[in-house]
Amino acid sequence: MSIEKVGVAGCGLMGSGIAEVAARAGKDVRVREIDEAQVEAGRGRIEKSLGRAVKREKITAEERDEVLGRISFTTEVEALADRDLVIEAVVEDLAVKNELFQALDELCGDQTIFASNTSSLTITDMAAAVNRPDRVVGLHFFNPVPVMKLVEVVRTIATSEETFERAFDFAGELGKEPVAAKDNSGFVVNLLLVPYMLDAIRHLERGVASIPDMDKAMVLGCGYPMGPFTLCDFVGNDTTLKIAEIMFDEYREERYAPPPLLKRLVAMGRYGRKSGKGFYDYSGDEPVPLDVG
Ligand code: 3HC
């Protein structure tokens, strides 16, 4: 039974990307945001991204309109009741995610699978809060969602084989490459990537090299598409801090501990690209490294 009706809860950076790729794959997509202002911001993100795809001649203007026609927007959680799959991409807060899934648990039919795009919380903590733990799975996408090929498909000890297979096949239908992961905080990618990003910040604190030189070193020395500080600013320093806090709480290992500099940047609102400043200043044509020492 393939998944055709998709619900996406939360239309920020990740939710808008997920809604876009699902609609581009021909799915009937319904996006839920908390208020009209967030709906409009989410719609704008999707339109901008599709506009970029038209400009780059990946899709035609007609295809863009068809894709947009497959996405409906709502502020009502009830409007997700008929979905085959609901993917949550709301804030990285277990209480918020569980409140949403508990409401959906009452509303949705037995066939509905619940998926979380969490970066670092465990799927088990969400599955345990609803009456359908066998139909709860992780579908972890990467930023920018339309570009990055990977989806981590995460099963808990309670996820049924059928749920896992349907979620795995769904990721493939979106044109992604799914990999299976066990339910541990950080799955595969963040388990390896987060300590790397945090280490870069720790080495910056120690004065090993400058921000642009450390970025240049990893791009030219390892062929990474972005250096660690450009990546931190791209992911969002607030997001990385939140992920690090959750992973440190889970493992109690130093490698996941958020470095003081990351906390100071977030306290000052230096989230990275989205706020205009992070390790770099994005107000001009080219990013300019900032003195954060
Ligand atoms: N939306 C849609 N398409 C985008 C895009 C966006 N936001 N940004 C770039 N693209 C597309 C471009 O259209 C272009 O497509 P084309 O070559 O087919 O025409 C292609 O991506 C390359 O873009 P650019 O030439 O403009 O720029 P780059 O070559 O620098 O690529 C990048 C941009 C794809 C973002 C690349 O730098 C990259 O792969 N960076 C690393 C990203 C990464 O590591 N993501 C994972 C973050 S961790 C995460 O998400 C997990 C979470 O839990 C924290």
XYZ file of C-alpha atoms and ligand atoms in Angstrom:
347
model
C 0.000 0.000 0.000
C 1.863 3.065 -1.178
C 1.663 6.375 0.644
C -0.225 8.996 -1.392
C -1.727 11.450 1.106
C 1.010 13.160 3.070
C 0.683 15.575 5.973
C 3.560 17.824 6.978
C 3.366 19.495 10.376
C 5.592 22.565 10.547
C 6.658 24.486 7.436
C 10.006 25.980 8.432
C 13.285 25.271 6.667
C 12.857 21.475 6.814
C 9.060 21.152 6.628
C 8.841 23.349 3.531
C 11.541 21.258 1.830
C 9.796 18.004 2.728
C 6.438 19.307 1.462
C 8.093 20.430 -1.769
C 9.838 17.140 -2.554
C 6.700 15.126 -1.697
C 4.562 17.288 -4.019
C 7.214 17.095 -6.738
C 6.954 13.307 -6.465
C 3.211 13.569 -7.190
C 1.947 13.177 -3.623
C -1.135 14.964 -2.277
C 0.413 17.159 0.422
C -1.298 19.027 3.259
C 0.844 21.347 5.339
C -0.167 22.416 8.819
C 1.245 25.474 10.537
C 0.176 27.089 13.792
C -1.182 30.374 12.430
C -1.815 32.259 9.197
C 1.459 34.189 9.401
C 3.426 30.918 9.587
C 1.330 29.465 6.743
C 2.210 32.431 4.555
C 5.908 32.245 5.489
C 5.936 28.508 4.696
C 4.119 28.962 1.401
C 6.631 31.698 0.505
C 9.562 29.353 1.209
C 8.129 26.662 -1.062
C 7.334 29.163 -3.824
C 10.847 30.620 -3.622
C 12.463 27.206 -3.830
C 10.279 26.165 -6.774
C 11.013 29.515 -8.435
C 14.708 28.694 -8.144
C 14.102 25.285 -9.749
C 12.313 27.000 -12.662
C 15.135 29.512 -13.041
C 17.678 26.672 -13.138
C 15.476 24.944 -15.723
C 14.956 21.862 -13.567
C 11.182 22.222 -13.888
C 8.946 24.307 -16.152
C 6.659 27.087 -14.908
C 3.737 24.789 -15.679
C 5.220 22.005 -13.533
C 5.781 24.472 -10.698
C 2.080 25.389 -10.805
C 1.104 21.710 -10.787
C 3.352 21.072 -7.770
C 1.872 24.052 -5.910
C -1.600 22.775 -6.819
C -0.823 19.541 -4.967
C -0.025 21.375 -1.711
C -2.805 22.655 0.535
C -2.236 24.648 3.715
C -4.116 24.625 6.979
C -3.877 25.791 10.574
C -6.215 22.984 11.737
C -4.701 19.772 13.049
C -8.014 18.035 12.153
C -7.206 18.587 8.467
C -4.461 15.945 8.759
C -6.927 13.229 9.850
C -7.183 11.523 6.439
C -3.433 11.305 5.726
C -1.565 8.025 5.065
C 1.555 9.547 6.596
C 2.144 12.604 8.778
C 5.724 13.885 9.016
C 6.391 16.305 11.832
C 9.039 18.989 11.370
C 8.053 21.247 14.268
C 10.446 22.679 16.865
C 12.996 20.326 18.409
C 11.028 19.968 21.637
C 9.726 16.573 22.719
C 6.706 18.008 24.566
C 5.565 19.904 21.451
C 6.045 16.848 19.220
C 4.219 14.569 21.634
C 1.316 16.970 22.025
C 0.917 17.009 18.243
C 1.137 13.225 17.859
C -1.280 12.654 20.742
C -3.844 14.948 19.078
C -3.326 13.145 15.755
C -3.587 9.762 17.463
C -7.204 10.613 18.339
C -8.008 12.001 14.890
C -6.262 9.757 12.372
C -7.410 6.359 11.148
C -5.488 3.168 11.934
C -3.645 3.299 8.611
C -1.821 6.567 9.372
C 1.901 6.362 9.994
C 3.520 9.022 12.177
C 7.039 10.085 11.207
C 9.400 12.519 12.859
C 12.129 14.546 11.159
C 13.869 15.068 14.492
C 17.644 15.625 14.365
C 18.536 14.325 17.796
C 15.536 13.300 19.898
C 14.721 9.607 19.947
C 11.758 8.250 18.003
C 11.061 5.886 20.909
C 10.181 8.849 23.149
C 7.476 9.802 20.636
C 6.281 6.247 19.968
C 5.851 5.648 23.705
C 3.483 8.619 23.980
C 0.865 7.355 21.473
C -1.378 4.308 21.090
C 0.233 3.237 17.792
C 3.937 2.710 18.589
C 4.144 0.112 15.782
C 3.286 2.878 13.286
C 5.855 5.445 14.422
C 9.092 5.859 12.483
C 11.871 8.380 11.874
C 12.259 10.061 8.468
C 15.260 12.349 8.800
C 15.905 14.649 5.832
C 18.908 16.927 5.260
C 19.202 20.606 4.490
C 18.641 21.763 1.744
C 15.970 19.062 1.398
C 15.445 19.441 -2.380
C 19.186 18.880 -2.955
C 20.420 16.390 -0.349
C 19.822 12.811 -1.451
C 19.856 11.115 1.943
C 16.954 10.178 4.202
C 17.633 8.241 7.392
C 14.760 5.846 8.067
C 14.710 5.047 11.755
C 12.989 2.189 13.502
C 12.424 1.680 17.198
C 12.076 -1.688 18.884
C 8.306 -1.270 18.454
C 8.178 -0.187 14.765
C 6.484 -2.865 12.660
C 8.222 -4.273 9.604
C 5.342 -3.048 7.429
C 5.636 0.526 8.758
C 9.381 0.540 8.242
C 9.094 -0.790 4.687
C 6.368 1.681 3.743
C 8.426 4.587 5.095
C 11.584 3.300 3.377
C 9.762 2.919 0.036
C 8.209 6.368 0.457
C 11.658 7.960 0.795
C 12.680 6.187 -2.431
C 9.557 7.453 -4.205
C 10.644 11.006 -3.335
C 13.849 10.362 -5.283
C 15.913 10.048 -2.112
C 18.402 7.375 -1.062
C 17.145 5.897 2.204
C 19.419 4.264 4.769
C 18.185 2.266 7.736
C 19.238 3.409 11.197
C 18.550 2.243 14.716
C 16.900 4.671 17.084
C 19.818 6.310 18.864
C 20.137 10.055 19.349
C 21.768 11.500 16.203
C 21.076 8.361 14.107
C 24.099 8.069 11.747
C 24.847 11.491 10.279
C 24.491 13.719 13.329
C 26.280 11.170 15.483
C 29.359 11.834 13.336
C 28.715 15.372 12.112
C 27.826 17.130 15.378
C 31.107 16.278 17.204
C 32.994 17.469 14.098
C 31.202 20.838 14.119
C 31.636 21.233 17.884
C 35.331 20.312 17.613
C 35.850 22.990 14.979
C 34.410 25.563 17.409
C 36.587 24.249 20.248
C 39.696 24.533 18.050
C 38.672 28.060 17.093
C 38.404 28.876 20.816
C 41.972 27.586 21.201
C 43.166 29.773 18.329
C 44.317 26.925 16.074
C 43.529 28.892 12.899
C 41.134 31.569 11.639
C 37.534 30.880 10.619
C 38.162 31.219 6.841
C 41.385 29.181 7.036
C 39.724 26.327 8.911
C 36.870 26.390 6.396
C 39.300 26.497 3.485
C 41.308 23.618 4.992
C 38.349 21.252 5.108
C 37.025 22.259 1.668
C 40.371 21.956 -0.105
C 41.916 19.273 2.095
C 38.969 16.903 2.279
C 36.709 17.939 -0.587
C 33.855 18.883 1.748
C 31.294 21.156 0.041
C 31.459 23.618 2.954
C 33.902 24.187 5.793
C 32.682 23.648 9.375
C 31.880 27.300 10.179
C 30.025 27.864 6.930
C 28.121 24.677 7.732
C 27.343 25.821 11.300
C 25.949 29.078 9.923
C 24.032 27.124 7.268
C 22.441 24.675 9.727
C 21.861 27.459 12.284
C 23.886 27.862 15.471
C 20.692 27.757 17.540
C 19.785 24.428 15.935
C 23.276 23.007 16.488
C 23.208 24.134 20.129
C 19.832 22.469 20.676
C 21.031 19.243 19.027
C 24.267 19.251 21.058
C 22.345 19.755 24.306
C 20.029 16.849 23.531
C 22.908 14.567 22.469
C 25.002 15.509 25.504
C 22.042 14.806 27.745
C 21.672 11.403 26.080
C 25.313 10.240 26.039
C 27.008 12.381 28.706
C 30.124 12.329 26.531
C 32.338 15.409 26.219
C 32.338 15.265 22.441
C 28.663 16.321 22.398
C 29.040 19.121 24.966
C 28.254 22.517 23.421
C 31.350 24.771 23.542
C 30.953 28.118 25.371
C 31.484 30.111 22.161
C 28.471 28.438 20.545
C 26.314 29.369 23.547
C 27.540 33.006 23.428
C 26.775 33.314 19.697
C 23.265 31.984 20.213
C 22.707 34.254 23.227
C 23.554 37.211 20.947
C 21.154 36.028 18.242
C 24.017 35.107 15.902
C 22.248 32.070 14.483
C 24.035 32.171 11.138
C 22.619 32.807 7.699
C 19.016 33.028 8.811
C 19.718 35.901 11.230
C 22.311 37.604 9.005
C 25.264 36.969 11.325
C 26.982 33.932 12.840
C 30.620 33.087 12.286
C 30.264 35.234 9.165
C 28.366 38.429 8.363
C 25.940 37.852 5.472
C 24.818 41.434 4.909
C 27.024 42.011 1.839
C 27.461 40.145 -1.434
C 30.060 37.777 0.052
C 30.154 36.406 3.633
C 32.708 38.242 5.791
C 34.295 36.356 8.733
C 33.580 37.971 12.098
C 35.925 38.375 15.025
C 34.290 36.079 17.577
C 37.412 35.609 19.712
N 17.193 24.835 -2.213
C 17.136 24.214 -3.404
N 18.213 23.985 -4.186
C 19.396 24.455 -3.762
C 19.542 25.133 -2.519
C 18.369 25.321 -1.746
N 18.396 25.936 -0.542
N 20.838 25.470 -2.362
C 21.480 25.023 -3.452
N 20.622 24.400 -4.288
C 20.962 23.712 -5.540
C 21.301 24.654 -6.633
O 20.131 25.005 -7.375
C 22.271 23.850 -7.474
O 21.592 22.947 -8.339
P 22.179 22.629 -9.813
O 23.663 22.567 -9.713
O 21.535 21.318 -10.161
O 21.697 23.740 -10.661
C 23.007 22.995 -6.468
O 22.153 22.944 -5.310
C 24.338 23.585 -6.114
O 24.111 24.890 -5.616
P 25.127 26.112 -5.778
O 25.930 25.943 -7.021
O 24.358 27.383 -5.608
O 26.036 26.054 -4.481
P 26.958 24.910 -3.953
O 27.636 24.158 -5.053
O 27.792 25.579 -2.915
O 25.966 23.899 -3.233
C 24.980 23.081 -1.239
C 25.152 24.278 -2.157
C 24.173 21.989 -1.964
C 24.187 23.580 -0.055
C 26.388 22.512 -0.851
O 27.199 23.551 -0.403
C 26.345 21.428 0.191
O 26.078 20.264 -0.100
N 26.618 21.798 1.468
C 26.592 20.882 2.609
C 25.189 20.777 3.099
C 25.090 19.838 4.252
O 26.064 19.331 4.802
N 23.824 19.591 4.657
C 23.565 18.746 5.801
C 23.419 19.632 6.990
S 23.116 18.676 8.428
C 21.468 18.418 8.402
O 20.716 18.888 7.591
C 20.960 17.531 9.485
C 20.159 18.312 10.488
O 19.604 17.367 11.404
C 20.997 19.313 11.262
